[in-house]
Coordinates of C-alpha atoms in Angstrom, one line a residue:
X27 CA 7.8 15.3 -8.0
X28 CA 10.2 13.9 -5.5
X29 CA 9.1 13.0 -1.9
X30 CA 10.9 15.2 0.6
X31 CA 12.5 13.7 3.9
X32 CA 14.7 15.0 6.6
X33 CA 16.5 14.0 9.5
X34 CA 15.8 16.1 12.6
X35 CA 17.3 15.3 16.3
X36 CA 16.3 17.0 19.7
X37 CA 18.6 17.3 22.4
X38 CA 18.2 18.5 25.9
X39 CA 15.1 19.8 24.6
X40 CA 12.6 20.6 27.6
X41 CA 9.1 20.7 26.8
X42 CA 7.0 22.9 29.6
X43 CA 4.2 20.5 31.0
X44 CA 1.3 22.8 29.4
X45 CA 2.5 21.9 26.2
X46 CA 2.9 17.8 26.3
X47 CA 0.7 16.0 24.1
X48 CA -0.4 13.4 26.3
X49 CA 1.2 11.7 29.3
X50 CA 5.3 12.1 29.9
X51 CA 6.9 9.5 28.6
X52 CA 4.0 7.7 26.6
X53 CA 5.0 9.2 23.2
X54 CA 6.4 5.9 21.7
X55 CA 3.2 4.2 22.7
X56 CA 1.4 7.1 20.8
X57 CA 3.4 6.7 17.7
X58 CA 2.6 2.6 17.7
X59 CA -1.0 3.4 18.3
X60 CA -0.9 6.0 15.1
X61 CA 0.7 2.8 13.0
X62 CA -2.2 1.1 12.0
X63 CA -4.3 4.4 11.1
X64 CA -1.3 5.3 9.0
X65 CA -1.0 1.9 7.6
X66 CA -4.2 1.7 6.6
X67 CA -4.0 5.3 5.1
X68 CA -0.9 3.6 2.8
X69 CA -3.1 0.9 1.4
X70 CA -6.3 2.7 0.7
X71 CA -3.8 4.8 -1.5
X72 CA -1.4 2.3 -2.8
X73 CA -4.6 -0.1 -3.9
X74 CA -6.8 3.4 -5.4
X75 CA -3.5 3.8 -7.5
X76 CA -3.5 0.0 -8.6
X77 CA -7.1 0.4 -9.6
X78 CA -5.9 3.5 -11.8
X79 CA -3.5 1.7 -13.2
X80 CA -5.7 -0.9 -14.1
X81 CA -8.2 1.7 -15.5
X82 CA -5.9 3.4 -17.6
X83 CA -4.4 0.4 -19.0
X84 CA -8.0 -1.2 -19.7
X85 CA -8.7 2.2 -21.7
X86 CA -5.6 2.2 -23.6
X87 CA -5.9 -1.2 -24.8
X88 CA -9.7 -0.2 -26.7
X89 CA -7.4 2.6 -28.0
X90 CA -4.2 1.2 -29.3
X91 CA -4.3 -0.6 -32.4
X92 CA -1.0 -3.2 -33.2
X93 CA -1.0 -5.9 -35.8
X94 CA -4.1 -5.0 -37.3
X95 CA -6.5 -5.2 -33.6
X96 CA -7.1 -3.4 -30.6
X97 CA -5.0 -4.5 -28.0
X98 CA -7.7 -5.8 -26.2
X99 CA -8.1 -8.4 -28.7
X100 CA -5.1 -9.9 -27.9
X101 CA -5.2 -12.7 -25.6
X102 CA -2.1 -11.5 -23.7
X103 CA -3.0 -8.2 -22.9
X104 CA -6.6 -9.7 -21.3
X105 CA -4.6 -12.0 -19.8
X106 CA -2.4 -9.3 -18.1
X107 CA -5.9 -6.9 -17.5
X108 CA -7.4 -10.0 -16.1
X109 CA -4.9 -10.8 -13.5
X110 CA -4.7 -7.3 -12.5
X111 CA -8.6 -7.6 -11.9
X112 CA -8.3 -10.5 -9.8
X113 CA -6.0 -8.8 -7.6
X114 CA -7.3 -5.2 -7.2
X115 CA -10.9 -6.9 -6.4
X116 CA -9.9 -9.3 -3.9
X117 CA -7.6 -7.2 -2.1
X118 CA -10.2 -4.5 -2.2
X119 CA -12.6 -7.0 0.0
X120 CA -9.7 -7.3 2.2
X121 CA -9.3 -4.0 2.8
X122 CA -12.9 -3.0 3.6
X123 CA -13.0 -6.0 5.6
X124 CA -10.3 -4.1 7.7
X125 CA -11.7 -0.6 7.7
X126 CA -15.2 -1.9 8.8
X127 CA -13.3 -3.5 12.1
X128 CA -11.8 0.0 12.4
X129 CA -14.8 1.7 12.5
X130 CA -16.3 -0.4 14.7
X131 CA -13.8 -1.6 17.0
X132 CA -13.1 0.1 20.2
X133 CA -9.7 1.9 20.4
X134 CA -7.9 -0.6 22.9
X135 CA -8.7 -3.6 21.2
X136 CA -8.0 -2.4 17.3
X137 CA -4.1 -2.4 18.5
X138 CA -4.7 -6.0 19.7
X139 CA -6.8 -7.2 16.9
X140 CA -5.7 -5.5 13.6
X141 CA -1.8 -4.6 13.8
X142 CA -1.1 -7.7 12.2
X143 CA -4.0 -8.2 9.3
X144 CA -3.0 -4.3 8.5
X145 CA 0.6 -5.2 8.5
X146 CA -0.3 -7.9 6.0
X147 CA -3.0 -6.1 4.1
X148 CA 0.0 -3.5 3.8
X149 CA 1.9 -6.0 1.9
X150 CA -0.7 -7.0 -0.2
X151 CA -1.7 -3.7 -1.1
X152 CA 1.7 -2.7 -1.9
X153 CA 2.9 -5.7 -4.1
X154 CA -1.1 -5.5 -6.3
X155 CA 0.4 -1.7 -6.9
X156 CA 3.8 -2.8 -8.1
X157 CA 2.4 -6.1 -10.5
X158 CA -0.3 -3.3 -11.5
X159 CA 2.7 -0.9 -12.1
X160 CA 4.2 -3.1 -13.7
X161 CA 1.5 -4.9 -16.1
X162 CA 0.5 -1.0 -16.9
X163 CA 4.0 -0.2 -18.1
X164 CA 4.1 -3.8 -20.4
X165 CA 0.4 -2.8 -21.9
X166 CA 1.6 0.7 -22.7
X167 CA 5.1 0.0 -23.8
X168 CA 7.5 3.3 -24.5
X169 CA 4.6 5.5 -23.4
X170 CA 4.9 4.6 -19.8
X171 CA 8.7 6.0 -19.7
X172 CA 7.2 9.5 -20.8
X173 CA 6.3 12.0 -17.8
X174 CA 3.3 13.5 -20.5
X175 CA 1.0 12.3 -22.5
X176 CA -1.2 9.1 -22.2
X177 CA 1.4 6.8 -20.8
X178 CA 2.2 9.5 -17.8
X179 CA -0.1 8.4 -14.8
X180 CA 1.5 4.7 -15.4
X181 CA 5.4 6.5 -15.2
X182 CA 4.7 8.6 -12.5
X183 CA 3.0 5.7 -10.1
X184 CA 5.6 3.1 -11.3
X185 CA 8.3 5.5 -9.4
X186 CA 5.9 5.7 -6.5
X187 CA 5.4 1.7 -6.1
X188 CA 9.1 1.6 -3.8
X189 CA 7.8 4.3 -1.3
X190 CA 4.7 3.0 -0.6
X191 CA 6.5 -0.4 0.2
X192 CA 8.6 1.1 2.3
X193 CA 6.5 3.5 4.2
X194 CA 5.3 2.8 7.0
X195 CA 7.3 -0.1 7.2
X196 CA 8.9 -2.3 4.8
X197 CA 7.2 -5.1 3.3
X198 CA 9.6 -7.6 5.6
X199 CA 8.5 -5.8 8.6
X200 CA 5.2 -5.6 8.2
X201 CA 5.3 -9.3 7.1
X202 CA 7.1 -10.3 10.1
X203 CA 5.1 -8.8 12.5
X204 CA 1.9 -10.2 11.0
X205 CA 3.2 -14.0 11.3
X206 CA 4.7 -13.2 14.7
X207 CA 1.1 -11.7 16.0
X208 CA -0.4 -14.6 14.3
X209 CA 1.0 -17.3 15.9
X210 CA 2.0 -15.8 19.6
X211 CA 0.8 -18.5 21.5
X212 CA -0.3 -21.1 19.2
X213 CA 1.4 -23.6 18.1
X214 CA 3.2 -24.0 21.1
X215 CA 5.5 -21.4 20.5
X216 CA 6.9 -18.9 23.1
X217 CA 4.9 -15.8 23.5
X218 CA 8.0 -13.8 22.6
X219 CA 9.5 -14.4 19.3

């Protein structure tokens, strides 16, 4: 269940020109261009497993019965579904918003126009998954610390939540280079931050 990573380093490699990938000495520029297709990639997953979680936990409280009533009838519980709601739905706007301009963009100007409202969206995405993860694991109580039965999906994507934040870049990174993007030039502050 774990996520696998490695650490790999190259030295004196040489790489015959017949098998570069691109120009020489462009691959860093490649890898930034690759960001915001990858960060995107991140928060269509981490908001379709918000949504889940908001799913499961809506079905769960017609199910479970406590003091006599569904769980749905208790005003806390459609308090906690509501705000989960709010938060899936408006961020899902946000994100199509974003993946139309992909689409649509041309290539050069999508690194100059979205690295920054994917960099945000990224956060956004990732902190609706953790509240969602979060609310899911309140609503179903013990259930959501067992890896089977019906409180599983909500255990396994609460241990998710922290790699999705920091894929791809952490949450203070991607917030940083959002504001930094957003206000080069305005304000009358420097170009360079």
């Amino acid at each position: 269940w774990s996520s696998g990573t490695t650490y790999s380093t190259f030295e004196d490699v040489k790489v015959p020109v017949e098998n570069l990938i691109g120009k020489e000495n462009e691959a860093f520029k490649y890898i930034m261009y690759n960001f915001n297709h990858e960060r995107w990639m991140l928060n269509a997953q981490a908001l379709r497993f918000a949504r889940v979680l908001l799913e499961d936990s809506m079905a769960y409280s017609f199910k479970r019965e406590t003091f006599g009533q569904k769980l749905i009838q208790h005003p806390v519980i459609r308090f906690k579904l509501a705000h989960m709601a709010r938060q899936v739905e408006a961020t899902q706007s946000w994100l199509e918003n974003v993946t139309y301009q992909l689409a649509t963009l041309p290539r050069e100007a999508q690194m100059q126009v979205l690295a920054a409202p994917i960099a945000l969206l990224k956060v956004q995405c990732t902190q609706v998954f953790e509240f969602c993860a979060r609310e899911a694991a309140q609503i179903f109580g013990g259930l959501a610390y067992t890896r089977g039965g019906q409180g599983e999906r909500v255990e396994r994507l609460y241990r998710e939540v922290r790699a999705y934040a920091i894929g791809g870049g952490s949450e203070e990174v991607m917030l940083d280079l959002g504001i930094r993007n957003a206000v080069k030039g305005k304000f009358g502050l420097p170009n360079k931050l």
